[in-house]
Structures are given as C-alpha cells and as structure tokens.
C-alpha cells in the first residue's frame, strides 16, 4: 500500500541533496574538526560553510552567533538553563513563558521551578495567541527571560513575536524563541523579531535528526550546558557531528531557496483539505488560527472519537498523521496546547494534527478526503458519546 | 526485554481493533456497565443478555484508544456462553493475555474492560434485587495521566 | 599523496557496514520513533535493536539500562551533573575524580565547583595510574560520586577500575566511568567493573559522530540533563537520532565480534612502532603505562621540539597524528594529563599521541619509522634548546 | 567572517614553516635576542649582523609551533637590508600581514617575533654602549594559556 505521510511537524525525510552532501563525511572526510592535520582541516572547513548557511537562513549578522547542538530540545534547554543559571543570584530568577510551549521549554522551566526559579505562564486566546498586555503585566524587576515560541507545533499558530521583541528590549529582558517549527517554513529574521536566543532543529526541515542550532546574539552571555573541550568557541563541548552539521547547513540553504514555492504549494493544499473536511464531516472543529498559521499545519477535533483510535485507523488506510505532538502520544495526557486554547478534554482527545510537506500532492489530499469521513464514521458508530448525541437529536432535544 | 521499550500493539490487538466483534447495543439487556471518563479519553459501555444464568449475548460501545476498543471486543467475545459466575473470573490479565499482551502504558485500558464487565454483571444482580457478589476493581491510578508516574524521570 | 591516519583516539571513519545500516533511516525509514503510525513503529523497532546491541557490548543486564545521548561529552555531563543535582541538599556535595579525566568530566566538575560543590582530584603515578589508598583517604561522609576514566585518551593507560568499583560499593558511593576510549577496544563488563554509570561514544568505535550512550544501572536515580518530551523513558528528551542510534548499535555489534582480532593486530603494530622509535630517535620518552595500556595507543615526548610543529611536519608527509587530546589542540595549554604524570611543561610540549586503528598496516608503520626520524631531526636542527644541549655535550658537560 | 572560526594557516605561513629561511646562528653577531619561555612551549633566538647601520644578515633558531617558526623566518627575511632604524618599524602586525594572516589563537607567536627582533637590536645598542631607543613590547598575556581568556565560556 502506498503511504501518505502527513506528519511533517513530527519529522521529515532527509532531502536527497542533503543526504548526498552528508555522505562524504562518514568515510573519506571523517576527521575530527579539532584535529590539526589535514583530516581535521577538511572537517573544520565543512563546519564553517554550514554555519554560514544557517546564519543566512535566519538573518544572523555573523556565523559566530550560531552554535550547533544535538537538536531543538538541547537548544531549548541550553537557552533557558543557560540564561537562568548565569543570571541567578545576580539579576533575578523570574521567567515568563507562553502556555503552549513545546515540552522542551515547558519541562525545563518546570525543572527550574523545583530548583527555586519562578515561572509565569501567560494566557492565550482561543487561537493560541498571547496577549501583549498580559505579557507587560507579567514582567517584574526580577524577570530575566521571556520565552515565547514562534509557531506552535500542534496547531500551527504564529505569535506576534516582533511585538514581544520590542517589549523585551524596552525592559532589558532576554528573549528566547523556540523557532523549531517556523525556521525554514516562513520568513524569519532574528533582528526583525528582536530575539536574543533562537532554537532550531534540522530534522524538521529535511535535515538529519540529532542536530540543531542555537542562535546566541552577539554579546549575550549565558552558561554552557555541556562542558568539556573548547568546541564551538567554548560554548558547546563535544566532538562536532560533522555530517549532521553539513546536513543542517545544506537543509538551511535549500529551505531558503525553496521557501516561497513551498509556502504557496502547502497553503493551497491545506486550504483544500480544510474546506473538504469541513464540508464532508459533521461535528468537527478547526484548532489554531485560521490565517496566522504555518502554511503546512492543520489541526482538527473530531468530536465523539478518540485521537489514537483515529490515527491508527488512518494508518491502516496508509495515511500517517498524529495526535497533537508526537512527544506526548506515548502518554495519556490530553495536549496542554489544546487545553490552553480552551478545548474541553473530551474534545481535545479527539484531535488530529495534519502537517504537510514539500512532496505531498493534490492527489494525496483527494485520497485523504475520500477516506477520512468513513474512518470517522466507523469510530463514531461504536462511540457511546455519539450514540447519546444522536439519541438526543432524534428526541428533538438539540 | 524487548517489550519494555515497545509501545506497539500485537497482531491480535490490531485484528480486534480493525474488526471489533459485538459492536452495538442490546435492546433489552439484562445488565449494562458504563465506566470510564470522557475527560480522560475513555468510556466503555457493555451490555449483557443473561438467560438461565448464562450470558447469551454481549455487546459494547467504546470511546477510547485502540487498546480500549480491542479489549472491549475481546471481553465481549470471552463472556459469551459463560455462566455469570464463570464470567466473574475474567480479569484484565486474562483479557490482556488473550490479546497477546498490551504495551505497558496501555494496561489500564484492559482494567477498564474488566470494570465494564463487572459493572454490567453488578447491574444484572441489582436489576434482580439480588445481593451482588461483584467487586469492581479500582483503576489503580486516580488521574488520567498514567504514563509518567510509572516511569523514571 | 597517500595519507596514513594514526589518530583513531580523536575519531574513526564510519565502518562501511555501519554506514550501510544507517542509510535506510534517512529517507525510506525516516519516521519519528514517538509517532504512533507505521513510520514511527519502524523507527522504534530499529532503536530497540540498537539498544540491545549496546547493552551486549558492555554486559548490561537489561537494555533499559542504556540511554542514548549526543556523545561522550553529553554522557559525562549527564552522569556527573545528574548525580550532583539529584543528591545535593540530601546526601552531600563532594565529588572525587582522577586528575587525568577528559575535559568533559574535568570541566563539568569545575563548573559544579563554582556552584558550591567540592571536588577532590586524586593523584596518579608516573604512568597515570591512581592510588587506591589515596582514593580511600579522599572519601568523606559527603562524597556522592567517584568518577574515574577507564582508559586515558592521551596516554592509553588503563585504570584498576574493578578495585575502584569495590571501594565505591563498600562505601555506598556511585561510581561513574568515562569509558569512551575503552569500550569496544578492550573487554569490559559493567558488573565486573562495578560501575553505576558509564559513558561511551560511537565515533571512537567506527560509528557516527554525534551519538553516544550512558549506561545507568537499574535503580540509580539521577536528574535528567535534557528536559522535554517523554523520550528514553523520561531520562533524555529530544527526538531520537535514529540513524545515529542504528549506527552506534551496529558499531557495537561489530566491535564485540572483532575485538580479539583487532587487539592482537594493534598490539603487534604498536609494539613494532614503539621499538622502532626508541631505536631510531634519541631523547624520546614513552608516556603512559607500557603494558597496562590500550592496544592502539602510544604517546611519546620528543625533547627539544614543539608538538604542533611536529604534527604539522608529519602531516606534510602524509602522517596524521595529534598532540595530546584533540580538544586542547586549539589551545596552548600543555596537556593536564602529561602534567599529572609529572612531565615538565617543556617536554610535555613536545608530545605526540599515535593512535592506531583496524585498517592500519605494517607497511604504514614502516613508512612512519622511515619518516619520523628525519622530521624530528629537521625541527631539532632549528631548536635553540637542542643547540644548547649539543653544545653542552660537546663541551663534555653531559 | 569566516576566519573567526578558522584555526588554519595560510599558504604563505605553511611555505615559511616547511622551508624556513635563515635558520641557524651567526658566528659573530652584532646582536642576539632571546625571548619566550620553554614552559609555554616557545623560545625564539634571533641573531643580527649590522654593518654601517644596516642589517646585512639575520638568522634564527626557534623552539615553537608552526606559526612561531614561520614568523621567525619571515621576520629575518624582512630585516635584511634594512637600517636598524627601519627595522624598528617592523611590528607583529607587519609580520603577520606579510604572512597573509594568522589564526587568532596564534597571534601571540607574531608578538614573539617582534620581541625577538627588538631584543636583538637592543642587544646591538648595548654591545656598543649606546642608549637603546628600543621599546620591547610585552606579550599582552602573562600566562601561557591564551586561548581561553579570549573566548566565550
Ligand atoms: C516546537 C518544537 N520545539 C522543540 C522540538 C524538539 O526538537 P528536537 O526533536 O530536535 O529535540 C520540537 C520537535 O520535536 C518542536 O516541534
Ligand atoms: C575519554 C573521552 N571522554 C569523552 C570524550 C568526548 O566524547 P564526544 O567527542 O563523543 O563528545 C572523548 C573524546 O573526545 C574522550 O576521549
Ligand atoms: S482508553 Fe485510555 S488510553 Fe486506552
Ligand atoms: S609559539 Fe606559542 S603557540 Fe605559537
């Protein structure tokens, strides 16, 4: 059976050109970039090129502002703990985050909370957008960091980050953004956004897993997370993952070049899908902002059915989607993002994220539109909640 | 060893999930069990028909994950033809075994099926105004979030 | 020019079979292991297999004792900070390490020292071996962790770790070992060594860079270093680097299978090289233990010359070696390992590490023995220290 | 931008390292400069021959890294044919420029070559009992370990 992959916010396949760029660094050019001899120099040069490619993609003014990490999670941990630990005892211990952050931000803050830091969660509206007044009100003298994600991984909503940047700058507070889902998908410039720290991850943009980057604005001093050798100008120890770094560089270059074309393609496919779903299926809600959203991301709640049952059923039909974020699918918690935008838990449990990628076609969307209604109907036919609802409808109670 | 890291369903579970047996309602049931909580993402409603102390039919409706649907299907299959007393021997462990195992994080769904069955039998006794011998097992966990508490941090 | 790579302690090329095992996971089997759908299940299964392969190599009793990290540095940081932060305020704040630890251990401890922990550095003898009585004496009521590396990266000396394990167990103190250089090269069993935590890294054993593992003995509770999603049973967040993990697994399997053959091969080549160097070149000292050493590692000080000049000159002749550890080569500090074994700095500055690998041949060793003396002589001919020494000799003063 | 992360030598540096000019001693020198510290891994000994106020020959012996050897070679080339006064214009910057640049972490090796030259000229004045116009530059860093202090933690 042909499979249709619609889970690109979880991860993406490595772009063939990215893979081709990486391969030489496993065998022929396998040197340790810290080595003085020729193998080392070859590796060092490859890293230099990649660093410029990443800097280009996000508009950093110098490649020295980019450090390579093992992924988005490490970048988030590094930015937040690095700031917290370097500022603690000096300026203060208060951190402000949005309530829809990825667990890499949220759980890091929770950990810090246990160790004496104070964390304020902002509010969001029904689309998942933070309120700037609420942010201003939350700021204290002891606030050392604001962390607001650029685009949400579950519902795709894009934050008014440039406005947050202005407030942070005015108040002299560091601003971190988890841009793992927006980098490479929508135009983004660290200066326009006014961020001091920005996390990104290669495997969301057709690069390899296990490699990411943290942008650290020149002059921003934060503690290291990994201590050891003098790698990355003493900011991140560990033998550089050369093939990974080369892959992230190449993926960044391609993302920049193809961004406009991909955006249009993805927007038109998702709009078609959204319209089709809302036409074909009853009791469905779209989650996230209808316009201020990532071009590839849709999120729906199908009432009276449970999400895992729905995605398993779709998987049997060759359609790969996910419930909320992939990281929580092993757990039974309803998504904290859907809770934050006000979805009642029983409806949140029936939510599905559909995230498209560059290779998806209109044909595939047509297949989804043909398949999805019958899959939902099959599950509703065994749902006691649906039965009750239909009974009420028949009794004229609704 | 392997299964500890496995969060996957057995072939048997997938069979029962894709082709669940006994979906639906019994019009004139001898007992109905209704357990679970929509807030946690699971509700199981189990109907039994008892004739001369023997369960002649069982049906279910379930709002829940793949494991919830598969265990519902399996438990209804298992009770059919059993006496009520025999049916009370069915536990979440026997259901799970019959399904070829469940991922650790999904064990509570099998508890749900035991609860649903026992509460249907309980209802059967109550409808007859007989004292019920049934002990409905408590889900060991009070909150919906079961995964975290089991695992390391 | 053919290049002869003799810097395998810095990094190794990826084994062709390892690369072949990894490749499918970039494009066809690219799923996120946390995903519920079929792509996710394929990835999960691959990780399960790799975890068993790593567990096998180090004799762990269950694969659940292995977590995957981004490399040796992260494993070291995780083990040490994880223990320190979980035990602090409860049991104590004292850590004991050897003075020849890799920077990933040493600098992590230095960082903790700044944050209120107490760190004791043991002594070592001229071969780099710790003294068990010195260890016993260093233990206090507040000691929470002993960290002693299994084999040293610069000089190759192997520690009597099983004895350390006995002492640690008796005193109820956790024992961590950085086994990055010994895993896969010499037989090693976590139970025989009595370690609770063990760090390893793939790129030292013909696996890819950017992936490693931490062994955590069942029942050992330490804090996480990376917070976020529920990966690795909540012990290490971040989307799993599936190709990297598969590569580490395969490399572990091969290392186990080929260990005996490689050991013999490497021991005989290094013995030939050692004998040749000591015969051909005056004023040379061997550093590290002559027998209790890694089968692939030699370290020599060539008096009156500076190490970087020597390795650059060798590089020009196609011979790739390093000064001390690759991580400090960018810096000008003399090696802390050579200082700890009592080498005077001017002699430490002339030290070279030669670390062989499975593909090196006798022919290559012959070429090194032909080339090295003239390279050393050329540099000595311009060395004022050598000139002074020769003058004294001529004057009959020595 | 690129060079900030580069720890590599230019072609010119490698040329002078592999084929250093003016290696050796001058038997009857007009001045000798001896700088550096073996503990830090570098010693530079520079000999000059001065005739009628003009440096007619220069030689060096160096214990040190690639950059130390290359700058020694370059500085001896640069001084030959210059008057002593002209030679005093030579600085670590001009030596580095003539070599097509040096990695940041190696800048201090070029300081060493300036120090060696100036201390040889100083010695030349002293041997003649003339007041020396020479200001020997201090290496800005007191310890051997220069890399760390320059960089971020
Ligand atoms: C918004 C966001 N932040 C952080 C991460 C973590 O990135 P990584 O998987 O590279 O650790 C992800 C994806 O998992 C994400 O979607
Ligand atoms: C003994 C030792 N520990 C730790 C490390 C760090 O490992 P990695 O390079 O994978 O971060 C190395 C190698 O660099 C090493 O030799
Ligand atoms: S019904 Fe609760 S997760 Fe299965
Ligand atoms: S001579 Fe000191 S590093 Fe160059």
PDB file of N, CA, C and O in Angstrom, chain A residues 57-58 150 179-188 200-201 204-206 251-252 254-260 262-263 266 294-295:
ATOM      1  N   UNK A  57      20.026  31.709   6.768  1.00  0.00           N
ATOM      2  CA  UNK A  57      18.599  31.365   6.804  1.00  0.00           C
ATOM      3  C   UNK A  57      17.832  32.212   7.815  1.00  0.00           C
ATOM      4  O   UNK A  57      16.687  32.580   7.589  1.00  0.00           O
ATOM      5  N   UNK A  58      18.462  32.529   8.938  1.00  0.00           N
ATOM      6  CA  UNK A  58      17.732  33.252   9.988  1.00  0.00           C
ATOM      7  C   UNK A  58      18.175  34.714  10.095  1.00  0.00           C
ATOM      8  O   UNK A  58      17.756  35.425  10.993  1.00  0.00           O
ATOM      9  N   UNK A 150       7.823  30.684  18.313  1.00  0.00           N
ATOM     10  CA  UNK A 150       7.423  31.440  17.125  1.00  0.00           C
ATOM     11  C   UNK A 150       6.165  30.842  16.509  1.00  0.00           C
ATOM     12  O   UNK A 150       5.174  31.535  16.326  1.00  0.00           O
ATOM     13  N   UNK A 179      11.947  28.325  17.657  1.00  0.00           N
ATOM     14  CA  UNK A 179      11.506  28.514  16.269  1.00  0.00           C
ATOM     15  C   UNK A 179      11.670  27.222  15.483  1.00  0.00           C
ATOM     16  O   UNK A 179      11.792  27.238  14.255  1.00  0.00           O
ATOM     17  N   UNK A 180      11.649  26.109  16.209  1.00  0.00           N
ATOM     18  CA  UNK A 180      11.863  24.810  15.571  1.00  0.00           C
ATOM     19  C   UNK A 180      10.855  24.576  14.438  1.00  0.00           C
ATOM     20  O   UNK A 180      11.189  24.003  13.410  1.00  0.00           O
ATOM     21  N   UNK A 181       9.608  25.045  14.633  1.00  0.00           N
ATOM     22  CA  UNK A 181       8.599  24.777  13.609  1.00  0.00           C
ATOM     23  C   UNK A 181       8.494  25.882  12.564  1.00  0.00           C
ATOM     24  O   UNK A 181       7.876  25.675  11.522  1.00  0.00           O
ATOM     25  N   UNK A 182       9.050  27.049  12.825  1.00  0.00           N
ATOM     26  CA  UNK A 182       8.890  28.130  11.846  1.00  0.00           C
ATOM     27  C   UNK A 182      10.103  28.282  10.948  1.00  0.00           C
ATOM     28  O   UNK A 182       9.971  28.622   9.769  1.00  0.00           O
ATOM     29  N   UNK A 183      11.287  28.010  11.481  1.00  0.00           N
ATOM     30  CA  UNK A 183      12.505  28.164  10.674  1.00  0.00           C
ATOM     31  C   UNK A 183      12.385  27.328   9.399  1.00  0.00           C
ATOM     32  O   UNK A 183      12.037  26.158   9.449  1.00  0.00           O
ATOM     33  N   UNK A 184      12.638  27.970   8.285  1.00  0.00           N
ATOM     34  CA  UNK A 184      12.627  27.257   7.010  1.00  0.00           C
ATOM     35  C   UNK A 184      11.246  27.149   6.386  1.00  0.00           C
ATOM     36  O   UNK A 184      11.108  26.825   5.220  1.00  0.00           O
ATOM     37  N   UNK A 185      10.191  27.406   7.211  1.00  0.00           N
ATOM     38  CA  UNK A 185       8.837  27.305   6.673  1.00  0.00           C
ATOM     39  C   UNK A 185       8.268  28.676   6.337  1.00  0.00           C
ATOM     40  O   UNK A 185       7.485  28.815   5.398  1.00  0.00           O
ATOM     41  N   UNK A 186       8.601  29.656   7.169  1.00  0.00           N
ATOM     42  CA  UNK A 186       8.134  31.022   6.923  1.00  0.00           C
ATOM     43  C   UNK A 186       9.335  31.956   7.061  1.00  0.00           C
ATOM     44  O   UNK A 186      10.301  31.622   7.747  1.00  0.00           O
ATOM     45  N   UNK A 187       9.290  33.120   6.413  1.00  0.00           N
ATOM     46  CA  UNK A 187      10.428  34.043   6.504  1.00  0.00           C
ATOM     47  C   UNK A 187      10.633  34.442   7.955  1.00  0.00           C
ATOM     48  O   UNK A 187       9.662  34.585   8.709  1.00  0.00           O
ATOM     49  N   UNK A 188      11.862  34.627   8.329  1.00  0.00           N
ATOM     50  CA  UNK A 188      12.174  34.859   9.734  1.00  0.00           C
ATOM     51  C   UNK A 188      13.533  35.539   9.788  1.00  0.00           C
ATOM     52  O   UNK A 188      14.463  35.120   9.104  1.00  0.00           O
ATOM     53  N   UNK A 200      16.559  26.011  16.799  1.00  0.00           N
ATOM     54  CA  UNK A 200      16.077  25.371  15.572  1.00  0.00           C
ATOM     55  C   UNK A 200      16.596  23.941  15.524  1.00  0.00           C
ATOM     56  O   UNK A 200      17.537  23.585  16.234  1.00  0.00           O
ATOM     57  N   UNK A 201      15.976  23.133  14.669  1.00  0.00           N
ATOM     58  CA  UNK A 201      16.298  21.705  14.606  1.00  0.00           C
ATOM     59  C   UNK A 201      16.275  21.253  13.153  1.00  0.00           C
ATOM     60  O   UNK A 201      15.368  21.604  12.399  1.00  0.00           O
ATOM     61  N   UNK A 204      13.308  18.895  11.201  1.00  0.00           N
ATOM     62  CA  UNK A 204      12.003  19.437  10.813  1.00  0.00           C
ATOM     63  C   UNK A 204      12.071  20.094   9.437  1.00  0.00           C
ATOM     64  O   UNK A 204      11.041  20.484   8.894  1.00  0.00           O
ATOM     65  N   UNK A 205      13.262  20.273   8.912  1.00  0.00           N
ATOM     66  CA  UNK A 205      13.396  20.941   7.614  1.00  0.00           C
ATOM     67  C   UNK A 205      14.206  20.074   6.645  1.00  0.00           C
ATOM     68  O   UNK A 205      15.089  20.566   5.950  1.00  0.00           O
ATOM     69  N   UNK A 206      13.915  18.771   6.637  1.00  0.00           N
ATOM     70  CA  UNK A 206      14.514  17.856   5.666  1.00  0.00           C
ATOM     71  C   UNK A 206      16.009  17.668   5.893  1.00  0.00           C
ATOM     72  O   UNK A 206      16.735  17.308   4.982  1.00  0.00           O
ATOM     73  N   UNK A 251      20.441  21.737   4.400  1.00  0.00           N
ATOM     74  CA  UNK A 251      18.980  21.845   4.539  1.00  0.00           C
ATOM     75  C   UNK A 251      18.573  23.315   4.672  1.00  0.00           C
ATOM     76  O   UNK A 251      17.537  23.731   4.152  1.00  0.00           O
ATOM     77  N   UNK A 252      19.392  24.100   5.358  1.00  0.00           N
ATOM     78  CA  UNK A 252      19.096  25.529   5.531  1.00  0.00           C
ATOM     79  C   UNK A 252      19.165  26.242   4.188  1.00  0.00           C
ATOM     80  O   UNK A 252      18.304  27.076   3.863  1.00  0.00           O
ATOM     81  N   UNK A 254      18.757  24.955   1.220  1.00  0.00           N
ATOM     82  CA  UNK A 254      17.623  24.559   0.374  1.00  0.00           C
ATOM     83  C   UNK A 254      16.328  25.200   0.873  1.00  0.00           C
ATOM     84  O   UNK A 254      15.503  25.680   0.095  1.00  0.00           O
ATOM     85  N   UNK A 255      16.158  25.223   2.191  1.00  0.00           N
ATOM     86  CA  UNK A 255      14.924  25.792   2.756  1.00  0.00           C
ATOM     87  C   UNK A 255      14.763  27.250   2.332  1.00  0.00           C
ATOM     88  O   UNK A 255      13.663  27.702   1.991  1.00  0.00           O
ATOM     89  N   UNK A 256      15.861  27.970   2.355  1.00  0.00           N
ATOM     90  CA  UNK A 256      15.812  29.391   1.980  1.00  0.00           C
ATOM     91  C   UNK A 256      15.409  29.536   0.512  1.00  0.00           C
ATOM     92  O   UNK A 256      14.535  30.339   0.172  1.00  0.00           O
ATOM     93  N   UNK A 257      16.041  28.714  -0.309  1.00  0.00           N
ATOM     94  CA  UNK A 257      15.826  28.810  -1.758  1.00  0.00           C
ATOM     95  C   UNK A 257      14.388  28.416  -2.115  1.00  0.00           C
ATOM     96  O   UNK A 257      13.760  29.040  -2.963  1.00  0.00           O
ATOM     97  N   UNK A 258      13.885  27.391  -1.460  1.00  0.00           N
ATOM     98  CA  UNK A 258      12.581  26.847  -1.871  1.00  0.00           C
ATOM     99  C   UNK A 258      11.417  27.398  -1.077  1.00  0.00           C
ATOM    100  O   UNK A 258      10.268  27.021  -1.315  1.00  0.00           O
ATOM    101  N   UNK A 259      11.707  28.293  -0.121  1.00  0.00           N
ATOM    102  CA  UNK A 259      10.657  28.677   0.824  1.00  0.00           C
ATOM    103  C   UNK A 259       9.397  29.208   0.148  1.00  0.00           C
ATOM    104  O   UNK A 259       8.288  28.749   0.442  1.00  0.00           O
ATOM    105  N   UNK A 260       9.547  30.155  -0.765  1.00  0.00           N
ATOM    106  CA  UNK A 260       8.367  30.766  -1.364  1.00  0.00           C
ATOM    107  C   UNK A 260       7.513  29.744  -2.109  1.00  0.00           C
ATOM    108  O   UNK A 260       6.301  29.677  -1.926  1.00  0.00           O
ATOM    109  N   UNK A 262       7.434  26.490  -1.730  1.00  0.00           N
ATOM    110  CA  UNK A 262       6.819  25.543  -0.796  1.00  0.00           C
ATOM    111  C   UNK A 262       5.627  26.149  -0.072  1.00  0.00           C
ATOM    112  O   UNK A 262       4.616  25.486   0.141  1.00  0.00           O
ATOM    113  N   UNK A 263       5.787  27.397   0.340  1.00  0.00           N
ATOM    114  CA  UNK A 263       4.686  28.045   1.078  1.00  0.00           C
ATOM    115  C   UNK A 263       3.405  28.068   0.271  1.00  0.00           C
ATOM    116  O   UNK A 263       2.321  27.737   0.764  1.00  0.00           O
ATOM    117  N   UNK A 266       1.969  24.511  -0.172  1.00  0.00           N
ATOM    118  CA  UNK A 266       1.414  23.954   1.062  1.00  0.00           C
ATOM    119  C   UNK A 266       0.139  24.681   1.463  1.00  0.00           C
ATOM    120  O   UNK A 266      -0.819  24.065   1.932  1.00  0.00           O
ATOM    121  N   UNK A 294       1.087  28.291  10.313  1.00  0.00           N
ATOM    122  CA  UNK A 294       2.091  27.716   9.433  1.00  0.00           C
ATOM    123  C   UNK A 294       1.407  27.237   8.162  1.00  0.00           C
ATOM    124  O   UNK A 294       0.295  26.695   8.226  1.00  0.00           O
ATOM    125  N   UNK A 295       2.057  27.387   7.029  1.00  0.00           N
ATOM    126  CA  UNK A 295       1.397  27.007   5.771  1.00  0.00           C
ATOM    127  C   UNK A 295       1.143  25.510   5.633  1.00  0.00           C
ATOM    128  O   UNK A 295       0.352  25.102   4.784  1.00  0.00           O
TER     129      UNK A 295
END
